[in-house]
């Protein structure tokens, strides 16, 4: 069995887990690629993400060559055929490798007897590709590559920007770094990156944040200069605005809620190293990443496992000067990074998330001292989770003073996917009356 066949079989299993079991790619990938080399694991992820980005088009293409979807014990072959179709239609994989390795993957999936079926479908697709692909790409029902409910919500909220949002969501996100100025300077790190790879840095990096560096292509961060020394973190430019908006001062008491994996916690400390920061998250396993990141970056914070909606279970009673709430949300702003979100999220999830966000906001408000600040953040683009949520919060709390948040001075700042190369993100600053 070739490595290429193993990676394609693993990709099919990952896609099956996402679409049938509701697992994320991040959850499914370790289960099905643990015996593969790092390079092959990256290939599995690339295949899975590519299929999930383009699922409607690929399903439509295969329906031309299958009388009906394969079911029951053969259903895994549907997902394998999606992997093959993605390679033939949308990747630069050679036709021979795409077909041969995908057909061979039937053996790893214990479907050896169906090799002929998989080969026949992919060969037909290969032969008719030149006529089929342009026809499918012209179909309006396939153009946005989103589930219908989500496409309708985006179009209703952003009638003028919807097409740009769909296009951004269906692109691979760029890689952004954040320089840890407690360990190095921006010029020093840029010099080190240029020495490592003169073509690595995108010249349009620091549009708004001087510590943000956009890369021209993804790399293994462990190979970059200064990784072990904590010179930088990987963080999208949209997420890099959270700590500056919080504007923590030295020695202030700060709570970072829903903090895992710790990127924003670290950024707060990079900007105010003498601040007393508490990183809170309900998921003990994810908090391990917070410890790891703080250790690598040579930063220190109190790390607590607890539910932000139930402070009585973990709060010491000391009021906070500032609270950052990176709230649980639909994650509709980071689909380009996690295309599985399109197929994991349901329309029925949104109301429950809005209620949870409101519950957490109300619970945290009593933990802030008069004159203190709350920054509310989500990686969502849905208005009911963002501006509508914060307008309702301010209406419930007379001592909540909305502050200019967006660059134009408005209360509430909605960044859309692809804007200045960043993810979709929302921020709102609320100060507590004295």
Short mmCIF file of C-alpha atoms in Angstrom, two decimals:
data_model
loop_
_atom_site.label_atom_id
_atom_site.label_comp_id
_atom_site.label_asym_id
_atom_site.label_seq_id
_atom_site.Cartn_x
_atom_site.Cartn_y
_atom_site.Cartn_z
CA UNK A 1 0.00 0.00 0.00
CA UNK A 2 1.47 3.35 -1.05
CA UNK A 3 1.56 6.37 1.23
CA UNK A 4 -0.53 8.18 -1.34
CA UNK A 5 -3.26 5.58 -1.06
CA UNK A 6 -3.10 5.67 2.75
CA UNK A 7 -3.50 9.44 2.82
CA UNK A 8 -6.48 9.33 0.47
CA UNK A 9 -8.14 6.61 2.53
CA UNK A 10 -7.55 8.66 5.68
CA UNK A 11 -9.04 11.75 4.02
CA UNK A 12 -12.17 9.79 3.11
CA UNK A 13 -12.53 8.65 6.73
CA UNK A 14 -12.06 12.21 8.03
CA UNK A 15 -14.74 13.53 5.66
CA UNK A 16 -17.09 10.73 6.71
CA UNK A 17 -16.58 11.66 10.37
CA UNK A 18 -17.39 15.31 9.66
CA UNK A 19 -20.49 14.71 7.55
CA UNK A 20 -21.89 11.69 9.41
CA UNK A 21 -20.63 11.96 12.99
CA UNK A 22 -20.45 15.75 13.36
CA UNK A 23 -16.77 15.73 14.27
CA UNK A 24 -14.54 18.61 13.26
CA UNK A 25 -11.55 17.95 11.02
CA UNK A 26 -9.33 18.78 14.00
CA UNK A 27 -11.02 16.00 15.97
CA UNK A 28 -11.13 13.46 13.15
CA UNK A 29 -7.67 14.00 11.69
CA UNK A 30 -5.67 12.51 14.61
CA UNK A 31 -7.95 9.47 14.67
CA UNK A 32 -7.29 8.53 11.05
CA UNK A 33 -3.76 9.78 10.37
CA UNK A 34 -1.88 8.93 13.58
CA UNK A 35 0.31 6.38 11.79
CA UNK A 36 1.23 8.70 8.91
CA UNK A 37 4.27 10.93 8.56
CA UNK A 38 3.77 14.67 9.23
CA UNK A 39 3.89 15.48 5.52
CA UNK A 40 1.23 12.86 4.78
CA UNK A 41 -0.95 14.12 7.63
CA UNK A 42 -0.77 17.58 6.08
CA UNK A 43 -1.86 16.04 2.76
CA UNK A 44 -4.84 14.39 4.45
CA UNK A 45 -5.90 17.73 5.92
CA UNK A 46 -5.47 19.48 2.58
CA UNK A 47 -7.63 16.88 0.83
CA UNK A 48 -10.32 16.96 3.51
CA UNK A 49 -10.48 20.76 3.59
CA UNK A 50 -10.55 20.94 -0.20
CA UNK A 51 -13.49 18.55 -0.41
CA UNK A 52 -15.39 20.38 2.31
CA UNK A 53 -14.81 23.77 0.67
CA UNK A 54 -16.19 22.50 -2.63
CA UNK A 55 -18.65 19.84 -1.49
CA UNK A 56 -21.73 20.91 -3.52
CA UNK A 57 -19.81 21.06 -6.80
CA UNK A 58 -18.08 17.72 -6.17
CA UNK A 59 -21.35 16.02 -5.25
CA UNK A 60 -22.92 17.37 -8.43
CA UNK A 61 -19.99 16.10 -10.51
CA UNK A 62 -20.19 12.58 -9.08
CA UNK A 63 -23.96 12.45 -9.54
CA UNK A 64 -23.29 12.52 -13.30
CA UNK A 65 -21.58 9.12 -13.06
CA UNK A 66 -23.46 7.38 -10.25
CA UNK A 67 -27.10 6.39 -10.65
CA UNK A 68 -27.57 6.91 -6.91
CA UNK A 69 -25.32 7.55 -3.92
CA UNK A 70 -23.59 4.55 -2.45
CA UNK A 71 -25.14 3.56 0.88
CA UNK A 72 -24.79 1.28 3.90
CA UNK A 73 -21.44 -0.53 3.92
CA UNK A 74 -20.38 1.17 0.67
CA UNK A 75 -21.02 4.74 1.82
CA UNK A 76 -17.32 5.30 2.58
CA UNK A 77 -16.71 5.00 -1.16
CA UNK A 78 -18.79 8.15 -1.70
CA UNK A 79 -16.27 10.05 0.41
CA UNK A 80 -13.34 8.41 -1.34
CA UNK A 81 -14.81 9.39 -4.71
CA UNK A 82 -15.14 12.98 -3.45
CA UNK A 83 -11.41 12.90 -2.68
CA UNK A 84 -10.68 11.64 -6.18
CA UNK A 85 -13.00 14.16 -7.81
CA UNK A 86 -11.41 17.04 -5.90
CA UNK A 87 -7.97 16.02 -7.19
CA UNK A 88 -9.14 15.67 -10.79
CA UNK A 89 -11.24 18.84 -10.93
CA UNK A 90 -9.60 21.35 -8.62
CA UNK A 91 -6.07 20.28 -7.70
CA UNK A 92 -2.83 20.17 -9.61
CA UNK A 93 -2.42 16.47 -8.90
CA UNK A 94 -1.44 14.47 -11.98
CA UNK A 95 -4.32 12.46 -13.39
CA UNK A 96 -2.43 9.20 -12.97
CA UNK A 97 -1.66 9.84 -9.29
CA UNK A 98 -5.18 11.08 -8.58
CA UNK A 99 -6.83 8.01 -10.07
CA UNK A 100 -4.32 5.28 -9.23
CA UNK A 101 -3.77 6.20 -5.58
CA UNK A 102 -7.48 6.81 -4.96
CA UNK A 103 -8.39 3.44 -6.48
CA UNK A 104 -5.68 1.76 -4.39
CA UNK A 105 -7.16 3.40 -1.27
CA UNK A 106 -10.13 1.02 -1.57
CA UNK A 107 -7.83 -1.68 -0.18
CA UNK A 108 -7.07 0.34 2.97
CA UNK A 109 -10.82 0.90 3.37
CA UNK A 110 -11.44 -2.85 3.03
CA UNK A 111 -13.40 -2.35 -0.18
CA UNK A 112 -11.00 -4.09 -2.58
CA UNK A 113 -13.88 -5.61 -4.55
CA UNK A 114 -15.06 -2.09 -5.50
CA UNK A 115 -11.77 -1.04 -7.11
CA UNK A 116 -13.34 -1.38 -10.53
CA UNK A 117 -16.27 0.85 -9.61
CA UNK A 118 -14.04 3.61 -8.22
CA UNK A 119 -11.72 3.37 -11.22
CA UNK A 120 -14.62 3.57 -13.70
CA UNK A 121 -16.20 6.63 -12.06
CA UNK A 122 -12.90 8.53 -11.85
CA UNK A 123 -11.86 7.64 -15.40
CA UNK A 124 -15.23 8.85 -16.72
CA UNK A 125 -14.85 12.05 -14.73
CA UNK A 126 -11.35 12.53 -16.10
CA UNK A 127 -12.52 12.06 -19.70
CA UNK A 128 -15.48 14.43 -19.40
CA UNK A 129 -13.84 17.01 -17.12
CA UNK A 130 -13.26 19.65 -19.81
CA UNK A 131 -16.98 19.85 -20.63
CA UNK A 132 -18.37 19.11 -17.15
CA UNK A 133 -16.44 21.53 -14.94
CA UNK A 134 -17.33 24.79 -16.79
CA UNK A 135 -21.00 23.74 -16.84
CA UNK A 136 -21.05 23.06 -13.09
CA UNK A 137 -19.19 26.27 -12.31
CA UNK A 138 -21.92 28.27 -14.06
CA UNK A 139 -24.70 26.84 -11.88
CA UNK A 140 -25.90 29.48 -9.41
CA UNK A 141 -27.02 26.88 -6.88
CA UNK A 142 -23.43 25.64 -6.62
CA UNK A 143 -21.61 28.97 -6.86
CA UNK A 144 -21.55 29.94 -3.17
CA UNK A 145 -20.67 26.42 -1.89
CA UNK A 146 -22.55 27.05 1.38
CA UNK A 147 -25.56 25.28 2.87
CA UNK A 148 -28.73 27.06 1.79
CA UNK A 149 -29.71 28.31 5.25
CA UNK A 150 -26.32 29.93 5.83
CA UNK A 151 -26.19 31.46 2.36
CA UNK A 152 -29.64 32.98 2.96
CA UNK A 153 -28.59 34.42 6.34
CA UNK A 154 -25.41 35.96 4.88
CA UNK A 155 -27.27 37.40 1.89
CA UNK A 156 -29.91 38.93 4.18
CA UNK A 157 -27.33 40.48 6.52
CA UNK A 158 -24.88 41.62 3.83
CA UNK A 159 -26.71 42.05 0.52
CA UNK A 160 -23.88 44.10 -0.98
CA UNK A 161 -20.99 42.02 0.37
CA UNK A 162 -22.43 38.49 0.25
CA UNK A 163 -20.64 37.42 -2.92
CA UNK A 164 -17.31 38.67 -1.57
CA UNK A 165 -17.94 36.80 1.71
CA UNK A 166 -18.69 33.56 -0.14
CA UNK A 167 -15.56 33.97 -2.23
CA UNK A 168 -13.39 34.68 0.82
CA UNK A 169 -14.83 31.71 2.72
CA UNK A 170 -13.94 29.39 -0.14
CA UNK A 171 -10.30 30.49 -0.25
CA UNK A 172 -7.52 29.10 1.91
CA UNK A 173 -6.70 31.62 4.65
CA UNK A 174 -3.24 33.18 4.70
CA UNK A 175 -0.86 32.57 7.58
CA UNK A 176 -0.28 35.47 9.98
CA UNK A 177 2.33 35.78 12.72
CA UNK A 178 2.33 38.07 15.76
CA UNK A 179 5.73 39.21 17.01
CA UNK A 180 6.32 38.83 20.74
CA UNK A 181 8.09 42.11 21.45
CA UNK A 182 9.00 40.90 24.94
CA UNK A 183 11.47 38.51 23.30
CA UNK A 184 12.53 40.23 20.07
CA UNK A 185 11.90 43.36 18.01
CA UNK A 186 9.87 43.49 14.82
CA UNK A 187 12.89 44.51 12.67
CA UNK A 188 15.03 41.75 14.19
CA UNK A 189 12.38 39.11 13.52
CA UNK A 190 11.81 40.35 9.97
CA UNK A 191 15.55 40.12 9.30
CA UNK A 192 15.56 36.57 10.64
CA UNK A 193 12.59 35.58 8.44
CA UNK A 194 14.21 37.13 5.37
CA UNK A 195 17.40 35.20 6.06
CA UNK A 196 15.35 32.02 6.39
CA UNK A 197 13.36 32.65 3.18
CA UNK A 198 13.63 35.90 1.24
CA UNK A 199 10.21 35.29 -0.37
CA UNK A 200 8.34 34.41 2.83
CA UNK A 201 6.96 37.78 3.98
CA UNK A 202 4.04 39.43 2.20
CA UNK A 203 5.06 43.09 1.66
CA UNK A 204 1.54 44.29 2.60
CA UNK A 205 1.70 42.79 6.10
CA UNK A 206 1.51 45.59 8.63
CA UNK A 207 -1.53 47.49 7.39
CA UNK A 208 -2.89 48.29 10.86
CA UNK A 209 -0.77 46.44 13.42
CA UNK A 210 3.03 46.74 13.38
CA UNK A 211 3.51 43.35 15.08
CA UNK A 212 1.44 41.50 12.44
CA UNK A 213 3.33 39.73 9.66
CA UNK A 214 1.55 38.02 6.78
CA UNK A 215 3.33 35.15 5.05
CA UNK A 216 3.17 34.45 1.33
CA UNK A 217 2.76 30.74 1.97
CA UNK A 218 2.20 28.40 4.90
CA UNK A 219 5.19 26.85 6.62
CA UNK A 220 5.88 24.52 9.53
CA UNK A 221 6.16 27.11 12.29
CA UNK A 222 8.55 24.90 14.25
CA UNK A 223 11.11 25.43 11.50
CA UNK A 224 10.93 29.22 11.65
CA UNK A 225 13.68 31.15 13.46
CA UNK A 226 12.84 31.97 17.07
CA UNK A 227 10.01 29.48 17.53
CA UNK A 228 11.51 27.73 20.55
CA UNK A 229 12.63 31.10 21.96
CA UNK A 230 9.05 32.45 21.86
CA UNK A 231 9.68 35.20 19.31
CA UNK A 232 6.25 34.88 17.71
CA UNK A 233 2.82 33.25 17.68
CA UNK A 234 0.54 32.23 14.84
CA UNK A 235 -2.57 34.43 14.98
CA UNK A 236 -4.80 35.94 12.32
CA UNK A 237 -4.63 39.71 12.05
CA UNK A 238 -8.32 40.06 12.94
CA UNK A 239 -7.75 38.25 16.25
CA UNK A 240 -4.69 40.41 16.90
CA UNK A 241 -6.93 43.44 17.54
CA UNK A 242 -8.42 41.99 20.75
CA UNK A 243 -5.56 42.85 23.13
CA UNK A 244 -5.01 46.42 21.82
CA UNK A 245 -8.74 47.14 22.17
CA UNK A 246 -8.67 45.87 25.74
CA UNK A 247 -5.88 48.42 26.38
CA UNK A 248 -4.62 46.77 29.56
CA UNK A 249 -2.40 48.87 31.81
CA UNK A 250 0.45 47.50 33.91
CA UNK A 251 -0.59 45.83 37.19
CA UNK A 252 -4.26 45.75 36.25
CA UNK A 253 -6.29 42.62 37.06
CA UNK A 254 -7.50 41.09 33.79
CA UNK A 255 -9.78 38.15 33.00
CA UNK A 256 -9.53 36.45 29.60
CA UNK A 257 -12.68 34.33 29.22
CA UNK A 258 -12.91 31.32 26.89
CA UNK A 259 -9.14 31.74 26.63
CA UNK A 260 -7.92 28.49 25.10
CA UNK A 261 -5.59 28.05 23.26
CA UNK A 262 -4.18 31.22 24.81
CA UNK A 263 -3.27 33.48 21.90
CA UNK A 264 -5.10 36.49 23.26
CA UNK A 265 -3.92 35.83 26.83
CA UNK A 266 -0.34 35.91 25.61
CA UNK A 267 -0.91 39.07 23.57
CA UNK A 268 -2.32 40.88 26.63
CA UNK A 269 0.85 40.00 28.55
CA UNK A 270 3.11 40.96 25.66
CA UNK A 271 1.57 44.44 25.74
CA UNK A 272 1.40 44.71 29.56
CA UNK A 273 3.84 42.18 31.08
CA UNK A 274 3.18 43.34 34.66
CA UNK A 275 -0.58 42.81 34.41
CA UNK A 276 -2.18 40.12 36.57
CA UNK A 277 -3.95 37.98 34.00
CA UNK A 278 -6.33 35.09 34.62
CA UNK A 279 -7.04 32.78 31.67
CA UNK A 280 -10.35 30.95 32.06
CA UNK A 281 -11.76 28.15 29.94
CA UNK A 282 -14.35 25.45 30.55
CA UNK A 283 -12.32 22.79 28.69
CA UNK A 284 -9.49 21.39 30.84
CA UNK A 285 -7.92 19.58 27.88
CA UNK A 286 -7.73 22.76 25.78
CA UNK A 287 -6.17 24.60 28.72
CA UNK A 288 -3.09 22.43 28.24
CA UNK A 289 -2.45 24.46 25.09
CA UNK A 290 -2.60 27.66 27.15
CA UNK A 291 0.14 26.34 29.45
CA UNK A 292 2.24 25.26 26.48
CA UNK A 293 1.94 28.59 24.68
CA UNK A 294 2.66 30.68 27.77
CA UNK A 295 5.70 28.55 28.57
CA UNK A 296 7.12 28.87 25.04
CA UNK A 297 6.52 32.63 24.98
CA UNK A 298 8.07 32.99 28.47
CA UNK A 299 4.94 34.59 29.91
CA UNK A 300 3.02 33.93 33.11
CA UNK A 301 -0.71 33.91 33.89
CA UNK A 302 -3.11 32.23 36.29
CA UNK A 303 -4.93 29.48 34.40
CA UNK A 304 -8.35 28.36 35.63
CA UNK A 305 -10.82 25.73 34.45
CA UNK A 306 -14.32 27.07 34.88
CA UNK A 307 -17.59 28.07 33.24
CA UNK A 308 -17.71 31.77 32.41
CA UNK A 309 -21.50 31.67 32.84
CA UNK A 310 -21.16 30.45 36.44
CA UNK A 311 -18.57 32.66 38.21
CA UNK A 312 -19.66 31.49 41.68
CA UNK A 313 -17.85 28.22 40.96
CA UNK A 314 -14.41 29.79 40.42
CA UNK A 315 -14.35 33.55 41.16
CA UNK A 316 -12.27 34.67 44.18
CA UNK A 317 -14.32 37.82 44.73
CA UNK A 318 -11.67 40.29 43.53
CA UNK A 319 -13.10 42.62 40.89
CA UNK A 320 -11.40 42.78 37.51
CA UNK A 321 -10.19 45.96 35.84
CA UNK A 322 -10.72 44.49 32.39
CA UNK A 323 -12.44 41.44 30.94
CA UNK A 324 -12.00 40.03 27.46
CA UNK A 325 -14.87 37.74 26.48
CA UNK A 326 -14.05 35.79 23.33
CA UNK A 327 -17.54 34.35 23.33
CA UNK A 328 -18.70 30.94 22.11
CA UNK A 329 -20.17 31.60 18.67
CA UNK A 330 -21.12 30.17 15.29
CA UNK A 331 -17.53 30.66 14.00
CA UNK A 332 -19.00 31.84 10.69
CA UNK A 333 -16.12 34.31 10.36
CA UNK A 334 -13.43 31.62 10.17
CA UNK A 335 -14.94 29.26 7.59
CA UNK A 336 -11.98 29.85 5.28
CA UNK A 337 -9.76 28.33 8.01
CA UNK A 338 -12.25 25.63 9.01
CA UNK A 339 -14.48 24.76 6.04
CA UNK A 340 -16.05 21.95 8.06
CA UNK A 341 -17.96 24.67 9.95
CA UNK A 342 -20.23 25.07 6.91
CA UNK A 343 -21.47 21.50 7.30
CA UNK A 344 -21.27 21.14 11.11
CA UNK A 345 -23.22 24.27 12.02
CA UNK A 346 -27.02 24.16 11.95
CA UNK A 347 -29.53 27.02 11.72
CA UNK A 348 -31.00 25.83 15.02
CA UNK A 349 -27.64 26.42 16.76
CA UNK A 350 -27.77 30.20 16.47
CA UNK A 351 -30.53 31.01 18.95
CA UNK A 352 -28.93 28.77 21.57
CA UNK A 353 -25.57 30.50 21.06
CA UNK A 354 -27.17 33.96 21.34
CA UNK A 355 -28.79 32.96 24.64
CA UNK A 356 -25.51 31.56 25.98
CA UNK A 357 -23.62 34.71 25.00
CA UNK A 358 -26.16 36.89 26.80
CA UNK A 359 -25.97 34.68 29.90
CA UNK A 360 -22.18 34.94 30.01
CA UNK A 361 -22.22 38.70 29.43
CA UNK A 362 -24.66 39.25 32.29
CA UNK A 363 -22.69 36.96 34.61
CA UNK A 364 -19.37 38.69 33.92
CA UNK A 365 -20.65 42.25 34.18
CA UNK A 366 -20.86 42.06 37.98
CA UNK A 367 -17.20 41.02 38.11
CA UNK A 368 -15.92 44.33 36.67
CA UNK A 369 -15.06 47.26 38.91
CA UNK A 370 -16.71 50.65 38.26
CA UNK A 371 -14.62 52.36 35.59
CA UNK A 372 -13.49 49.01 34.22
CA UNK A 373 -13.76 47.70 30.66
CA UNK A 374 -15.31 44.73 28.88
CA UNK A 375 -14.32 43.79 25.34
CA UNK A 376 -16.73 41.42 23.65
CA UNK A 377 -15.34 39.44 20.71
CA UNK A 378 -16.59 36.73 18.39
CA UNK A 379 -15.31 35.09 15.22
CA UNK A 380 -18.83 35.37 13.80
CA UNK A 381 -20.35 37.54 11.10
CA UNK A 382 -23.97 37.04 12.18
CA UNK A 383 -25.57 40.28 13.46
CA UNK A 384 -27.66 38.55 16.14
CA UNK A 385 -24.46 37.31 17.79
CA UNK A 386 -22.70 40.63 17.41
CA UNK A 387 -24.18 44.12 17.13
CA UNK A 388 -27.69 43.02 18.07
CA UNK A 389 -26.29 41.13 21.05
CA UNK A 390 -24.34 44.13 22.32
CA UNK A 391 -27.15 46.63 21.73
CA UNK A 392 -29.40 44.40 23.83
CA UNK A 393 -26.73 44.10 26.54
CA UNK A 394 -26.31 47.88 26.79
CA UNK A 395 -30.10 48.25 26.98
CA UNK A 396 -30.23 45.78 29.91
CA UNK A 397 -27.45 47.49 31.88
CA UNK A 398 -27.79 51.25 32.45
CA UNK A 399 -24.19 51.38 33.76
CA UNK A 400 -22.84 49.92 30.50
CA UNK A 401 -21.30 52.71 28.45
CA UNK A 402 -20.69 51.82 24.78
CA UNK A 403 -17.33 53.04 23.50
CA UNK A 404 -15.91 53.76 20.05
CA UNK A 405 -14.63 50.44 18.77
CA UNK A 406 -14.32 50.54 14.98
CA UNK A 407 -11.67 52.68 13.25
CA UNK A 408 -14.46 55.08 12.21
CA UNK A 409 -15.45 55.59 15.86
CA UNK A 410 -18.63 53.51 15.83
CA UNK A 411 -19.65 51.25 18.72
CA UNK A 412 -19.12 47.74 17.43
CA UNK A 413 -16.66 46.73 14.72
CA UNK A 414 -17.61 44.01 12.26
CA UNK A 415 -14.72 42.71 10.17
CA UNK A 416 -15.73 40.51 7.26
CA UNK A 417 -13.77 37.50 5.96
CA UNK A 418 -10.92 38.57 3.71
CA UNK A 419 -10.98 42.18 4.91
CA UNK A 420 -7.33 43.34 5.02
CA UNK A 421 -6.41 39.67 4.65
CA UNK A 422 -8.06 38.74 7.95
CA UNK A 423 -10.84 36.52 9.26
CA UNK A 424 -14.38 37.63 10.01
CA UNK A 425 -14.41 39.05 13.55
CA UNK A 426 -16.56 41.30 15.71
CA UNK A 427 -15.53 43.55 18.60
CA UNK A 428 -17.38 45.84 20.97
CA UNK A 429 -15.97 47.87 23.88
CA UNK A 430 -18.16 48.64 26.89
CA UNK A 431 -16.93 50.60 29.91
CA UNK A 432 -18.62 50.40 33.31
CA UNK A 433 -19.86 53.67 34.76
CA UNK A 434 -18.02 54.99 37.82
#
